[in-house]
Coordinates of C-alpha atoms and ligand atoms in Angstrom, one line a residue:
M13 CA 28.9 4.5 -16.5
T14 CA 27.0 6.8 -14.5
I15 CA 24.0 5.3 -12.4
H16 CA 21.0 7.9 -11.5
L17 CA 20.9 8.0 -7.6
L18 CA 17.3 7.0 -7.4
E19 CA 18.0 3.7 -10.0
S20 CA 16.6 0.3 -9.0
L21 CA 18.8 -1.9 -7.5
S22 CA 20.6 -4.4 -10.0
A23 CA 20.8 -8.0 -9.6
Q24 CA 24.7 -7.5 -9.6
E25 CA 24.5 -4.8 -6.5
V26 CA 22.0 -7.2 -4.5
A27 CA 24.6 -9.9 -5.1
T28 CA 27.7 -8.0 -4.0
A29 CA 25.6 -6.5 -1.1
I30 CA 24.9 -9.8 0.2
Q31 CA 28.8 -11.1 -0.2
L32 CA 30.3 -8.2 1.6
F33 CA 27.8 -8.4 4.3
R34 CA 28.4 -12.2 4.8
A35 CA 32.2 -11.5 4.6
H36 CA 32.2 -8.5 6.8
H37 CA 29.5 -10.3 9.4
D38 CA 31.1 -13.9 9.4
D39 CA 27.3 -15.3 10.1
D40 CA 25.9 -17.8 8.0
Q41 CA 22.9 -17.6 11.0
S42 CA 21.6 -13.7 9.5
F43 CA 18.1 -14.4 7.7
F44 CA 17.4 -11.4 6.0
S45 CA 13.9 -9.7 5.9
S46 CA 14.7 -6.9 2.8
I47 CA 17.3 -5.3 0.8
G48 CA 16.2 -1.9 -0.9
L49 CA 18.4 0.9 -1.7
K50 CA 19.3 3.7 1.0
E51 CA 17.6 6.5 -0.4
P52 CA 20.4 9.3 -0.9
N53 CA 19.2 12.4 0.5
K54 CA 16.7 14.9 -1.4
A55 CA 19.4 17.6 -1.7
D56 CA 21.9 15.6 -3.2
V57 CA 19.2 14.2 -5.6
L58 CA 18.1 17.6 -6.3
G59 CA 21.7 19.0 -6.4
A60 CA 22.0 16.3 -8.9
K61 CA 25.6 15.2 -7.1
S62 CA 27.7 12.2 -7.8
M63 CA 27.2 9.7 -4.9
P64 CA 28.4 6.1 -4.0
R65 CA 25.5 3.5 -3.9
V66 CA 24.2 2.6 -0.7
I67 CA 22.5 -0.3 0.1
E68 CA 19.9 -1.5 3.1
L69 CA 20.0 -4.7 4.2
S70 CA 17.9 -6.2 7.5
G71 CA 17.1 -9.2 9.3
V72 CA 17.6 -11.3 12.4
D73 CA 19.9 -13.3 13.4
R74 CA 21.8 -15.1 16.7
H75 CA 21.7 -12.2 18.3
S76 CA 18.9 -11.8 21.1
D77 CA 17.9 -8.5 20.0
G78 CA 15.6 -7.0 17.6
G79 CA 17.8 -7.8 14.5
F80 CA 19.9 -5.8 12.1
V81 CA 20.0 -2.9 9.8
S82 CA 23.2 -2.6 7.9
L83 CA 24.3 0.1 5.2
I84 CA 26.5 -1.4 2.4
D85 CA 28.3 0.7 0.0
V86 CA 28.6 -1.2 -3.2
T87 CA 30.3 1.5 -4.9
N88 CA 33.4 1.5 -2.7
M89 CA 32.8 -2.1 -1.8
S90 CA 32.7 -1.4 1.7
V91 CA 29.7 -2.4 5.1
L92 CA 29.6 1.3 6.5
N93 CA 27.6 0.2 9.4
T94 CA 25.3 -2.1 11.1
T95 CA 22.8 -0.8 13.5
R96 CA 20.7 -3.4 16.1
L97 CA 17.7 -3.1 16.6
M98 CA 15.4 -2.9 20.0
L99 CA 13.2 -5.3 21.1
D100 CA 10.3 -2.9 20.6
A101 CA 10.9 -2.1 17.3
Q102 CA 11.9 -5.2 15.4
A103 CA 13.1 -6.2 11.8
A104 CA 10.2 -7.1 9.6
Y105 CA 8.9 -10.6 9.9
N106 CA 10.6 -12.8 7.2
Y107 CA 10.3 -16.4 5.8
I108 CA 12.2 -18.2 8.2
D109 CA 10.0 -16.7 11.3
F110 CA 6.9 -18.0 9.3
G111 CA 8.6 -21.4 8.8
V112 CA 9.7 -21.6 12.6
A113 CA 5.9 -20.8 13.5
I114 CA 4.4 -23.1 11.1
S115 CA 6.7 -26.1 12.0
L116 CA 6.3 -25.6 15.9
T117 CA 2.2 -25.5 15.7
K118 CA 2.5 -28.5 13.4
S119 CA 4.2 -30.5 16.3
N120 CA 3.0 -29.2 19.0
P121 CA 0.7 -32.0 20.6
E122 CA -1.7 -29.9 22.5
W123 CA -2.9 -27.9 19.0
V124 CA -2.4 -31.5 17.3
A125 CA -5.0 -32.7 19.5
A126 CA -7.3 -29.9 19.2
V127 CA -7.4 -30.1 15.4
A128 CA -8.4 -33.8 16.0
A129 CA -11.2 -32.3 18.5
R130 CA -12.7 -30.9 15.3
G131 CA -12.9 -33.9 13.0
V132 CA -9.7 -33.0 10.6
D133 CA -7.6 -35.8 10.0
V134 CA -4.2 -35.4 11.4
S135 CA -2.9 -39.2 11.5
T136 CA -0.5 -39.1 8.8
D137 CA 2.1 -36.4 7.2
E138 CA 0.1 -36.6 4.2
A139 CA -2.9 -35.3 6.3
L140 CA -0.9 -32.5 8.0
A141 CA 0.4 -31.7 5.0
L142 CA -3.1 -30.2 3.9
I143 CA -3.8 -27.7 6.7
Q144 CA -2.8 -24.3 6.1
I145 CA -1.0 -22.4 8.3
D146 CA -1.3 -18.9 8.6
P147 CA 1.0 -16.9 11.1
W148 CA -0.4 -13.0 11.5
P149 CA 1.7 -10.7 13.8
A150 CA 0.9 -10.6 17.6
G151 CA 1.2 -6.5 17.1
G152 CA 0.2 -5.0 20.7
Y153 CA -1.1 -8.4 21.9
A154 CA 1.6 -10.8 22.3
H155 CA 0.0 -13.7 24.8
E156 CA 0.8 -13.4 28.5
S157 CA 2.9 -16.3 28.3
I158 CA 5.7 -14.5 25.9
P159 CA 8.0 -12.3 27.5
K160 CA 7.8 -8.8 26.5
G161 CA 10.5 -8.1 23.8
H162 CA 10.6 -11.6 22.1
R163 CA 9.3 -12.4 18.6
A164 CA 6.1 -13.4 18.7
L165 CA 3.6 -14.7 16.0
R166 CA -0.2 -16.3 15.9
C167 CA -1.1 -18.9 14.3
I168 CA -4.2 -19.8 12.5
A169 CA -5.1 -23.0 10.3
F170 CA -7.3 -23.9 7.3
L171 CA -8.3 -27.5 6.0
R172 CA -7.9 -28.1 2.4
E173 CA -9.2 -30.3 0.5
D174 CA -5.8 -31.1 -1.9
A175 CA -2.8 -28.7 -2.5
A176 CA -4.9 -26.5 -5.1
D177 CA -7.6 -26.2 -3.2
N178 CA -8.6 -22.6 -1.8
G179 CA -7.1 -22.5 1.2
Y180 CA -9.1 -20.6 3.2
A181 CA -12.3 -22.5 2.6
R182 CA -12.3 -24.5 5.7
P183 CA -11.2 -22.3 8.5
I184 CA -10.2 -24.6 11.5
H185 CA -12.3 -22.0 14.0
G186 CA -11.5 -21.3 17.5
L187 CA -8.1 -22.1 17.7
I188 CA -5.0 -20.1 17.9
A189 CA -1.6 -21.3 18.7
H190 CA 0.6 -18.4 20.2
V191 CA 4.2 -18.9 19.2
D192 CA 7.0 -17.1 20.7
I193 CA 9.8 -17.0 18.0
T194 CA 12.7 -15.8 19.8
A195 CA 12.6 -19.1 22.3
R196 CA 11.5 -21.3 19.5
S197 CA 8.4 -22.3 21.2
V198 CA 4.5 -22.7 21.2
T199 CA 4.0 -20.8 24.6
H200 CA -0.1 -21.4 24.5
I201 CA -3.1 -22.9 22.8
E202 CA -6.1 -21.1 22.9
D203 CA -9.3 -22.6 22.4
S204 CA -12.3 -21.0 22.4
G205 CA -14.4 -23.7 21.6
I206 CA -15.1 -26.7 19.1
V207 CA -16.7 -25.2 16.0
P208 CA -18.2 -28.5 13.4
M209 CA -15.6 -27.6 10.4
P210 CA -17.6 -26.3 7.1
T211 CA -18.2 -29.0 4.7
A212 CA -18.7 -26.6 1.5
S213 CA -16.1 -26.6 -0.9
A214 CA -15.1 -23.0 -2.2
R215 CA -12.8 -23.2 -5.1
F216 CA -12.6 -20.5 -8.0
D217 CA -9.8 -21.8 -9.7
G218 CA -12.0 -22.4 -13.2
E219 CA -11.4 -26.1 -13.8
N220 CA -13.1 -27.3 -10.3
R221 CA -16.4 -25.1 -10.3
I222 CA -18.5 -24.1 -13.3
P223 CA -17.9 -23.7 -17.1
A224 CA -16.2 -20.5 -18.1
R225 CA -18.8 -18.3 -20.5
S226 CA -18.3 -18.5 -23.8
D227 CA -19.9 -15.7 -25.2
L228 CA -17.0 -13.1 -24.1
K229 CA -15.8 -11.8 -27.7
P230 CA -11.8 -10.7 -27.4
I231 CA -10.9 -7.5 -27.1
T232 CA -8.0 -6.4 -28.6
I233 CA -5.6 -3.6 -27.7
T234 CA -2.9 -2.6 -30.2
Q235 CA -0.6 0.6 -30.7
P236 CA 0.5 -0.1 -34.5
E237 CA 2.9 2.7 -34.2
G238 CA 4.4 1.9 -30.6
T239 CA 3.5 3.7 -27.5
S240 CA 3.8 7.2 -26.9
F241 CA 6.4 6.3 -23.4
Q242 CA 9.8 5.7 -23.6
V243 CA 11.7 4.0 -20.7
S244 CA 15.1 4.5 -20.0
G245 CA 16.3 2.8 -16.5
N246 CA 13.4 3.3 -14.1
K247 CA 12.7 6.5 -15.5
I248 CA 9.5 7.0 -17.6
S249 CA 8.2 9.8 -20.2
W250 CA 4.9 10.5 -21.7
Q251 CA 3.2 13.6 -22.6
G252 CA 5.1 15.9 -20.6
F253 CA 5.4 13.8 -17.4
Q254 CA 8.5 12.7 -16.0
V255 CA 8.4 10.1 -13.4
R256 CA 11.4 7.0 -11.5
A257 CA 9.3 3.9 -10.3
S258 CA 10.9 2.1 -8.3
V259 CA 9.6 -0.6 -5.3
H260 CA 10.7 -0.3 -1.7
P261 CA 10.5 -3.1 0.7
V262 CA 7.9 -1.3 2.8
S263 CA 6.4 1.0 0.6
G264 CA 6.0 -1.4 -2.2
L265 CA 5.6 0.9 -5.7
V266 CA 7.4 4.4 -5.4
L267 CA 7.4 7.5 -7.7
H268 CA 10.2 10.1 -7.9
E269 CA 10.8 13.1 -9.5
L270 CA 7.2 13.5 -10.6
S271 CA 7.6 16.6 -12.7
L272 CA 5.2 17.8 -15.7
Q273 CA 6.6 20.2 -18.9
E274 CA 10.0 20.4 -16.9
R275 CA 7.9 21.5 -13.3
P276 CA 8.3 19.7 -10.4
I277 CA 5.2 18.7 -9.1
L278 CA 6.4 15.8 -6.3
Y279 CA 9.6 14.3 -4.8
R280 CA 8.2 11.2 -3.5
A281 CA 4.8 9.7 -3.6
A282 CA 4.2 6.4 -2.5
L283 CA 2.2 4.5 0.4
S284 CA 4.1 4.9 3.9
E285 CA 1.9 2.5 6.0
M286 CA -1.6 0.4 5.9
V287 CA -3.2 -0.9 8.3
V288 CA -5.9 -3.8 8.4
P289 CA -7.8 -3.2 11.8
Y290 CA -10.9 -6.0 12.6
G291 CA -14.1 -5.0 14.4
D292 CA -15.7 -8.5 15.1
K293 CA -16.0 -9.1 19.0
D294 CA -15.1 -13.1 17.8
P295 CA -11.8 -13.6 19.7
M296 CA -10.2 -15.6 16.4
H297 CA -10.2 -11.5 14.9
S298 CA -10.7 -9.0 17.4
W299 CA -7.2 -8.7 17.7
K300 CA -6.2 -8.6 14.2
H301 CA -4.6 -5.1 12.8
V302 CA -2.1 -6.2 10.6
L303 CA 0.6 -3.5 10.0
D304 CA 1.2 -5.1 6.3
A305 CA 3.6 -2.8 4.8
S306 CA 6.1 -2.7 7.6
E307 CA 5.0 -5.4 9.5
Y308 CA 5.2 -7.9 6.5
N309 CA 7.4 -6.0 3.9
M310 CA 4.9 -5.8 1.7
G311 CA 7.3 -4.8 -0.8
T312 CA 8.5 -8.5 -0.7
M313 CA 5.7 -9.5 -1.8
I314 CA 5.0 -8.1 -5.2
N315 CA 3.7 -10.1 -7.8
S316 CA 5.6 -11.2 -11.5
L317 CA 3.0 -9.5 -13.7
K318 CA 1.0 -11.8 -16.9
L319 CA 0.7 -9.8 -20.2
G320 CA -2.8 -10.6 -21.0
C321 CA -4.6 -11.2 -17.6
D322 CA -2.9 -8.5 -15.4
C323 CA -2.1 -6.0 -17.7
L324 CA -3.6 -5.6 -21.5
G325 CA -2.1 -3.8 -24.5
E326 CA 1.3 -2.3 -25.4
I327 CA 3.2 -3.1 -22.2
H328 CA 6.7 -1.9 -20.7
Y329 CA 8.2 -4.1 -17.7
L330 CA 10.5 -3.7 -15.2
D331 CA 12.2 -6.2 -12.8
A332 CA 12.7 -5.8 -9.2
H333 CA 15.6 -7.1 -7.4
Q334 CA 15.5 -8.4 -4.0
V335 CA 16.9 -11.2 -1.2
T336 CA 15.9 -14.6 -0.1
F337 CA 15.7 -14.8 3.6
D338 CA 18.6 -16.9 3.3
G339 CA 20.8 -14.4 1.0
N340 CA 20.1 -15.2 -2.2
V341 CA 19.4 -13.2 -5.2
K342 CA 15.7 -12.9 -6.3
T343 CA 14.5 -11.6 -9.3
I344 CA 10.2 -10.6 -9.7
E345 CA 10.4 -10.3 -13.3
N346 CA 7.5 -8.2 -14.4
A347 CA 7.0 -5.9 -11.1
I348 CA 5.8 -3.0 -12.2
C349 CA 3.8 -2.6 -15.4
I350 CA 3.6 0.5 -17.4
H351 CA 1.6 0.9 -20.5
E352 CA -1.4 3.7 -21.8
E353 CA -5.1 3.2 -21.7
D354 CA -7.7 5.0 -23.8
Y355 CA -9.8 6.4 -20.9
G356 CA -13.3 8.0 -22.8
I357 CA -13.5 11.1 -23.6
Q358 CA -11.3 14.4 -22.4
W359 CA -13.7 17.1 -23.4
K360 CA -16.6 17.9 -25.6
H361 CA -18.9 20.4 -27.1
H362 CA -22.0 20.4 -29.3
D363 CA -22.6 23.6 -30.7
S364 CA -26.8 23.7 -31.4
A365 CA -26.8 26.3 -33.4
S366 CA -24.3 25.2 -36.0
K367 CA -24.7 21.5 -35.2
T368 CA -20.9 21.1 -34.9
T369 CA -19.0 18.9 -32.2
E370 CA -15.5 19.0 -31.1
V371 CA -14.5 16.1 -28.8
R372 CA -11.1 15.3 -28.1
R373 CA -10.1 11.2 -26.6
S374 CA -8.7 11.2 -22.7
R375 CA -5.6 8.4 -22.0
R376 CA -3.9 7.7 -19.2
L377 CA -0.2 6.8 -18.4
V378 CA -0.8 3.6 -15.7
I379 CA 2.4 2.3 -14.0
S380 CA 1.2 -0.2 -11.6
S381 CA 2.1 -3.4 -9.3
V382 CA 0.0 -6.0 -7.1
F383 CA 1.2 -7.4 -3.6
T384 CA -0.5 -10.6 -1.9
V385 CA -0.3 -10.2 2.2
G386 CA -2.1 -13.8 3.0
N387 CA -5.4 -13.7 1.9
Y388 CA -5.7 -10.6 0.7
D389 CA -3.9 -8.7 -3.1
Y390 CA -3.9 -5.2 -3.2
G391 CA -3.0 -3.6 -6.5
F392 CA -1.6 0.5 -6.8
Y393 CA -2.2 2.1 -9.5
W394 CA -0.7 5.3 -10.6
Y395 CA -2.4 7.3 -13.5
L396 CA -1.1 10.3 -15.2
Y397 CA -3.6 11.7 -17.4
L398 CA -2.9 14.5 -20.1
D399 CA -4.7 16.9 -18.2
G400 CA -2.4 17.0 -15.3
T401 CA -4.6 15.1 -12.9
I402 CA -2.5 12.5 -11.2
Q403 CA -4.7 9.4 -9.4
M404 CA -3.9 6.8 -7.4
E405 CA -6.1 4.0 -7.3
I406 CA -6.4 0.5 -5.1
K407 CA -7.5 -2.3 -5.9
L408 CA -8.6 -4.4 -3.3
T409 CA -8.9 -8.1 -4.0
G410 CA -8.2 -11.7 -2.9
I411 CA -9.7 -13.8 -0.2
V412 CA -11.7 -12.3 2.8
G413 CA -10.8 -13.4 6.6
V414 CA -13.8 -15.9 7.5
S415 CA -15.2 -17.8 10.3
V416 CA -17.0 -20.9 11.4
V417 CA -20.6 -19.9 12.5
T418 CA -23.6 -22.1 13.1
K419 CA -27.4 -20.5 13.6
E420 CA -26.7 -19.5 16.9
T421 CA -23.7 -17.9 17.0
L422 CA -24.3 -15.9 13.7
N423 CA -23.6 -12.1 14.7
P424 CA -24.4 -10.6 11.2
A425 CA -23.4 -7.0 12.3
Q426 CA -20.0 -7.7 13.2
A427 CA -19.8 -10.8 10.9
P428 CA -22.3 -11.2 7.9
I429 CA -22.9 -14.6 6.3
I430 CA -21.0 -14.9 3.6
G431 CA -21.4 -18.8 2.5
E432 CA -22.3 -22.0 3.7
N433 CA -21.7 -21.8 7.5
L434 CA -19.6 -19.0 6.9
S435 CA -19.3 -15.0 7.9
S436 CA -16.5 -13.0 7.4
P437 CA -15.6 -10.0 10.0
V438 CA -16.2 -6.0 9.6
H439 CA -12.8 -4.5 9.1
Q440 CA -11.0 -1.8 7.2
H441 CA -8.2 -1.5 5.3
L442 CA -6.3 2.3 6.0
F443 CA -3.3 3.3 3.8
C444 CA -1.5 6.2 4.5
F445 CA 0.4 8.0 1.4
R446 CA 3.2 10.0 2.0
L447 CA 3.6 12.7 -0.6
D448 CA 6.5 14.8 -0.4
W449 CA 6.0 17.9 -2.2
H450 CA 8.3 19.7 -4.7
L451 CA 5.6 21.7 -6.6
D452 CA 6.9 24.5 -8.9
G453 CA 10.6 23.4 -7.6
G454 CA 10.2 25.5 -4.5
S455 CA 8.7 25.7 -1.0
N456 CA 5.1 25.4 -0.4
S457 CA 2.2 26.1 1.6
L458 CA -0.9 24.4 2.8
F459 CA -4.6 25.2 2.0
E460 CA -7.8 23.5 3.5
N461 CA -11.2 24.3 1.0
Q462 CA -14.2 23.8 1.5
I463 CA -17.5 25.1 0.5
E464 CA -20.3 27.1 2.9
S465 CA -23.4 28.2 2.7
I466 CA -24.6 31.9 3.2
P467 CA -27.2 32.8 5.4
T468 CA -30.3 34.3 4.2
S469 CA -30.0 38.0 4.2
A470 CA -30.4 41.2 2.4
S471 CA -27.5 40.2 0.1
N472 CA -28.6 36.6 -0.1
P473 CA -32.8 36.9 0.2
D474 CA -33.4 33.7 -1.9
G475 CA -30.5 32.1 1.0
T476 CA -29.2 30.1 -2.7
Q477 CA -25.9 31.7 -2.3
F478 CA -22.8 29.5 -1.4
Q479 CA -19.0 30.3 -1.4
S480 CA -15.5 28.4 -1.5
V481 CA -14.1 29.1 1.7
S482 CA -9.7 28.5 2.0
R483 CA -7.9 28.4 5.3
H484 CA -3.9 28.6 5.3
L485 CA -3.3 25.2 7.4
K486 CA 0.4 26.8 9.6
T487 CA 0.8 24.1 11.8
E488 CA 1.4 20.3 12.4
S489 CA -1.5 20.3 14.4
D490 CA -3.8 22.3 12.0
S491 CA -3.4 19.9 9.3
I492 CA -4.5 17.4 11.4
R493 CA -7.7 17.1 9.5
D494 CA -10.7 14.4 8.7
N495 CA -12.7 14.4 5.2
A496 CA -16.3 16.2 4.9
P497 CA -17.6 15.5 1.3
H498 CA -20.9 16.9 2.0
I499 CA -19.2 20.4 1.8
S500 CA -16.6 19.0 -0.5
R501 CA -13.4 19.6 1.7
N502 CA -10.3 19.4 0.0
W503 CA -6.1 20.2 0.8
K504 CA -4.5 22.1 -1.9
V505 CA -0.8 22.5 -1.9
V506 CA 0.4 25.9 -3.2
N507 CA 3.8 27.4 -4.3
P508 CA 3.1 31.2 -3.0
A509 CA 6.2 32.0 -5.2
S510 CA 4.8 30.7 -8.8
K511 CA 2.4 32.4 -9.7
N512 CA 0.0 31.9 -13.2
K513 CA -0.8 34.7 -15.6
W514 CA -4.4 35.5 -13.7
G515 CA -1.5 36.6 -10.7
V516 CA -2.5 33.5 -8.4
P517 CA -0.1 30.9 -7.0
V518 CA 0.0 27.4 -9.1
A519 CA -1.4 25.0 -6.9
Y520 CA -2.1 20.8 -6.8
K521 CA -5.3 19.8 -4.9
L522 CA -5.7 16.5 -3.3
L523 CA -9.4 15.4 -3.6
P524 CA -9.9 12.8 -1.3
A525 CA -12.2 9.9 -1.9
A526 CA -15.2 9.2 1.0
S527 CA -12.8 7.2 2.9
P528 CA -13.4 6.7 7.0
T529 CA -11.0 6.8 9.8
L530 CA -10.3 4.6 12.0
L531 CA -13.6 3.4 13.8
A532 CA -11.5 1.5 17.0
Q533 CA -11.1 3.5 20.9
A534 CA -8.8 6.1 21.0
G535 CA -7.4 4.0 23.7
S536 CA -6.7 0.8 22.0
Q537 CA -3.5 -0.9 20.8
V538 CA -4.2 -0.3 17.2
A539 CA -5.1 3.6 17.5
K540 CA -1.3 3.7 19.3
R541 CA 0.1 1.6 17.0
A542 CA -1.6 3.5 14.1
A543 CA -2.0 6.5 14.8
F544 CA -2.0 7.6 11.4
A545 CA -5.2 6.3 10.6
N546 CA -7.3 8.7 13.0
H547 CA -7.0 11.1 10.8
N548 CA -7.2 11.7 6.7
L549 CA -4.8 14.5 6.9
W550 CA -1.3 15.2 8.4
A551 CA 1.1 17.3 7.3
T552 CA 4.9 17.6 8.1
P553 CA 8.0 20.0 7.1
F554 CA 10.4 17.7 5.3
A555 CA 13.1 15.5 7.4
E556 CA 15.0 13.1 5.7
E557 CA 14.3 10.5 8.1
E558 CA 10.4 10.5 8.4
L559 CA 8.9 8.5 6.3
S560 CA 6.7 5.9 8.4
A561 CA 3.6 6.9 9.1
A562 CA 3.6 3.9 12.2
G563 CA 7.6 4.7 13.1
P564 CA 9.9 2.5 11.7
N565 CA 10.0 -1.1 12.4
T566 CA 7.0 -2.1 13.6
V567 CA 7.0 -5.7 15.0
M568 CA 6.6 -6.1 18.7
H569 CA 6.1 -2.0 19.0
A570 CA 3.9 0.2 20.8
G571 CA 3.8 2.7 18.3
Q572 CA 6.6 5.2 19.0
G573 CA 7.9 7.2 16.1
G574 CA 4.8 7.4 14.0
L575 CA 3.0 10.5 13.0
A576 CA 1.7 11.1 16.0
E577 CA 4.6 11.8 17.8
M578 CA 6.4 13.1 14.7
T579 CA 4.0 16.1 14.8
A580 CA 4.2 16.4 18.8
G581 CA 6.3 19.3 18.7
N582 CA 3.8 21.0 16.1
R583 CA 6.3 22.8 13.7
N584 CA 5.5 24.9 11.2
I585 CA 4.8 24.5 8.0
E586 CA 4.3 27.5 6.1
N587 CA 5.7 27.9 3.1
C588 CA 8.4 25.3 3.8
D589 CA 9.7 21.8 2.1
L590 CA 6.0 20.1 2.7
V591 CA 5.0 16.3 3.2
M592 CA 1.5 15.1 3.0
W593 CA 0.2 12.5 4.8
H594 CA -2.9 11.0 3.4
T595 CA -5.3 7.9 5.1
V596 CA -7.7 6.7 2.5
G597 CA -9.3 3.4 2.8
V598 CA -12.7 1.4 3.1
T599 CA -14.9 -0.1 5.8
H600 CA -15.9 -3.9 4.2
V601 CA -18.7 -5.2 5.5
P602 CA -18.5 -8.3 3.8
R603 CA -20.9 -9.9 1.6
P604 CA -21.9 -13.0 -0.6
E605 CA -20.5 -11.9 -3.7
D606 CA -17.4 -11.4 -1.7
W607 CA -17.1 -15.2 -1.5
P608 CA -15.1 -17.1 -2.4
V609 CA -12.9 -14.4 -4.1
M610 CA -13.5 -10.7 -3.9
P611 CA -14.6 -9.1 -7.0
V612 CA -11.9 -5.5 -7.0
E613 CA -13.2 -3.0 -4.6
Y614 CA -11.7 0.5 -5.5
T615 CA -10.3 3.4 -3.2
G616 CA -7.5 6.0 -3.8
F617 CA -7.3 10.0 -4.2
H618 CA -6.6 12.4 -7.2
L619 CA -4.2 15.4 -7.4
I620 CA -5.8 17.7 -9.7
P621 CA -4.2 20.7 -11.2
V622 CA -5.5 23.8 -9.7
G623 CA -4.1 27.4 -12.0
F624 CA -0.9 25.4 -12.4
F625 CA -2.1 26.0 -16.1
N626 CA -3.2 29.1 -17.3
E627 CA -5.9 27.1 -19.4
N628 CA -7.2 23.7 -20.3
P629 CA -4.4 22.3 -20.9
T630 CA -5.6 19.7 -23.4
L631 CA -6.9 21.6 -26.3
D632 CA -4.2 20.7 -28.4
L633 CA -4.9 17.1 -28.5
P634 CA -5.4 16.3 -31.8
K635 CA -9.0 16.0 -33.9
N636 CA -8.6 12.8 -35.3
C637 CA -10.4 11.0 -32.6
K638 CA -8.3 7.9 -33.3
S639 CA -4.7 9.7 -32.1
Ligands
LIG29 NI1 -11.6 -6.3 3.2

């Protein structure tokens, strides 16, 4: 049986790859960060070539470098090569790193004494077990006690009332353990002063909080005749759309070969990188700017979804097969959820003269996954609509970062109060999506559109006129742009060779949300390491190896290989194989309603057909409103 080049890894392929790696490396001290399909070259996929299945396995071992990336051919059963990573671009953190950091911290006498000084019981193993430790990437800020290039984590801690408690309710404030993972030692205990432990409970698990409301009647979603979509392997077909969905170690949920009515739109669409920079002056937070996707390998933190809770209705799930840190197959059941949702009206008109109404229902196909990275949970939802619109919606939820405060230390401009003796630092969540276009199967060009007012003159005597202005972005530097919602700025991908019935080249426009850009100063570590977040838009001509907005392997890196460096040569992007990079996100000023668990906040973007069709493509929707 032929496996499609972009089909997701099977459990058998994962097991085979690990077996081949072990046999080839004769090394029982390898600890794995991730496993994933080495995506075949785009030209080979588009040419429907038959290629061997190659798996990329990364991790760390006893070598004193940045770890390894091994390419393993599971079709021909051989290890193709193993690349050693540099000290300034290391393999993603894995569970062995976290385990080492946590046990080193808990067994450090200076740290234990500092915890005890805050009134926390450390007298027994049971008491110590109630202390939760969160290891954070040291990023560009490894403590001076840690030699350059050593793998570093910063450990912050929280106290639980029991194993099932909200782990973030009681921060052990003012205390950071700097851990040198390479040397296996705690190199410095940073203590910025004792703040009394908060006393209030902050549980949200239902049983321990308040009685559940009893007046919500059930909503039942049924499709008695079945769904309108079909799934074969990881290929999904729905209402003329075809697309493949898979899970990538860094990008999480990935779409490939998205087409509509057999017309290609996107070759690949996925998150490339994200960053969560904190804006508070408190030394517990001021250094935080985790690159969740690449430093933690977000794809490895994918949830197993539950029917009736995460998804509602007639669901089709796809599993994901990954590797544990010690080399076993880990299957995440129900990792990708696929279902249809009613979405209100698609279009409507009431004719006053004849008193007739024409109305059609809209619906969308939802392809979604949820990832838990420490205290935060991120849902990524791709929506495909009947009118050709494609939407990415990010749902941000989970638990906000917290500080313990007193009346004297409260600094509401940088950390508003959210609970008893608790404040939460201002921060941003900035997501960079890499959109690899293949619009109508050919070369594509990029335009910026916005609305401009026309000055009052003889031809505009009332001063009421405005116009849509389009500008061709011809080079990489042209394409570095920011949102401007007040003038309806958007970016249009055009296939100049494919014209619609009206003689106009077919296009899709990217409609951005009202998103911020990075607020940190230009010279800051985060501005260098996450340079992609300095702007909402970048564009590049397709290059096989350019997948990472912040550069590949960002653990301990200083920003090399990211979009700023990628576009430094200012390549031409006219009528080319176009890749668009869009940074979208939120600046989060936490509020009491975000505690103890945060109601979903939304952000994202839309891709909307502009002259891709000759008229409203949903005129053929059935008049029966139940369809
Ligand atoms: Ni937030």
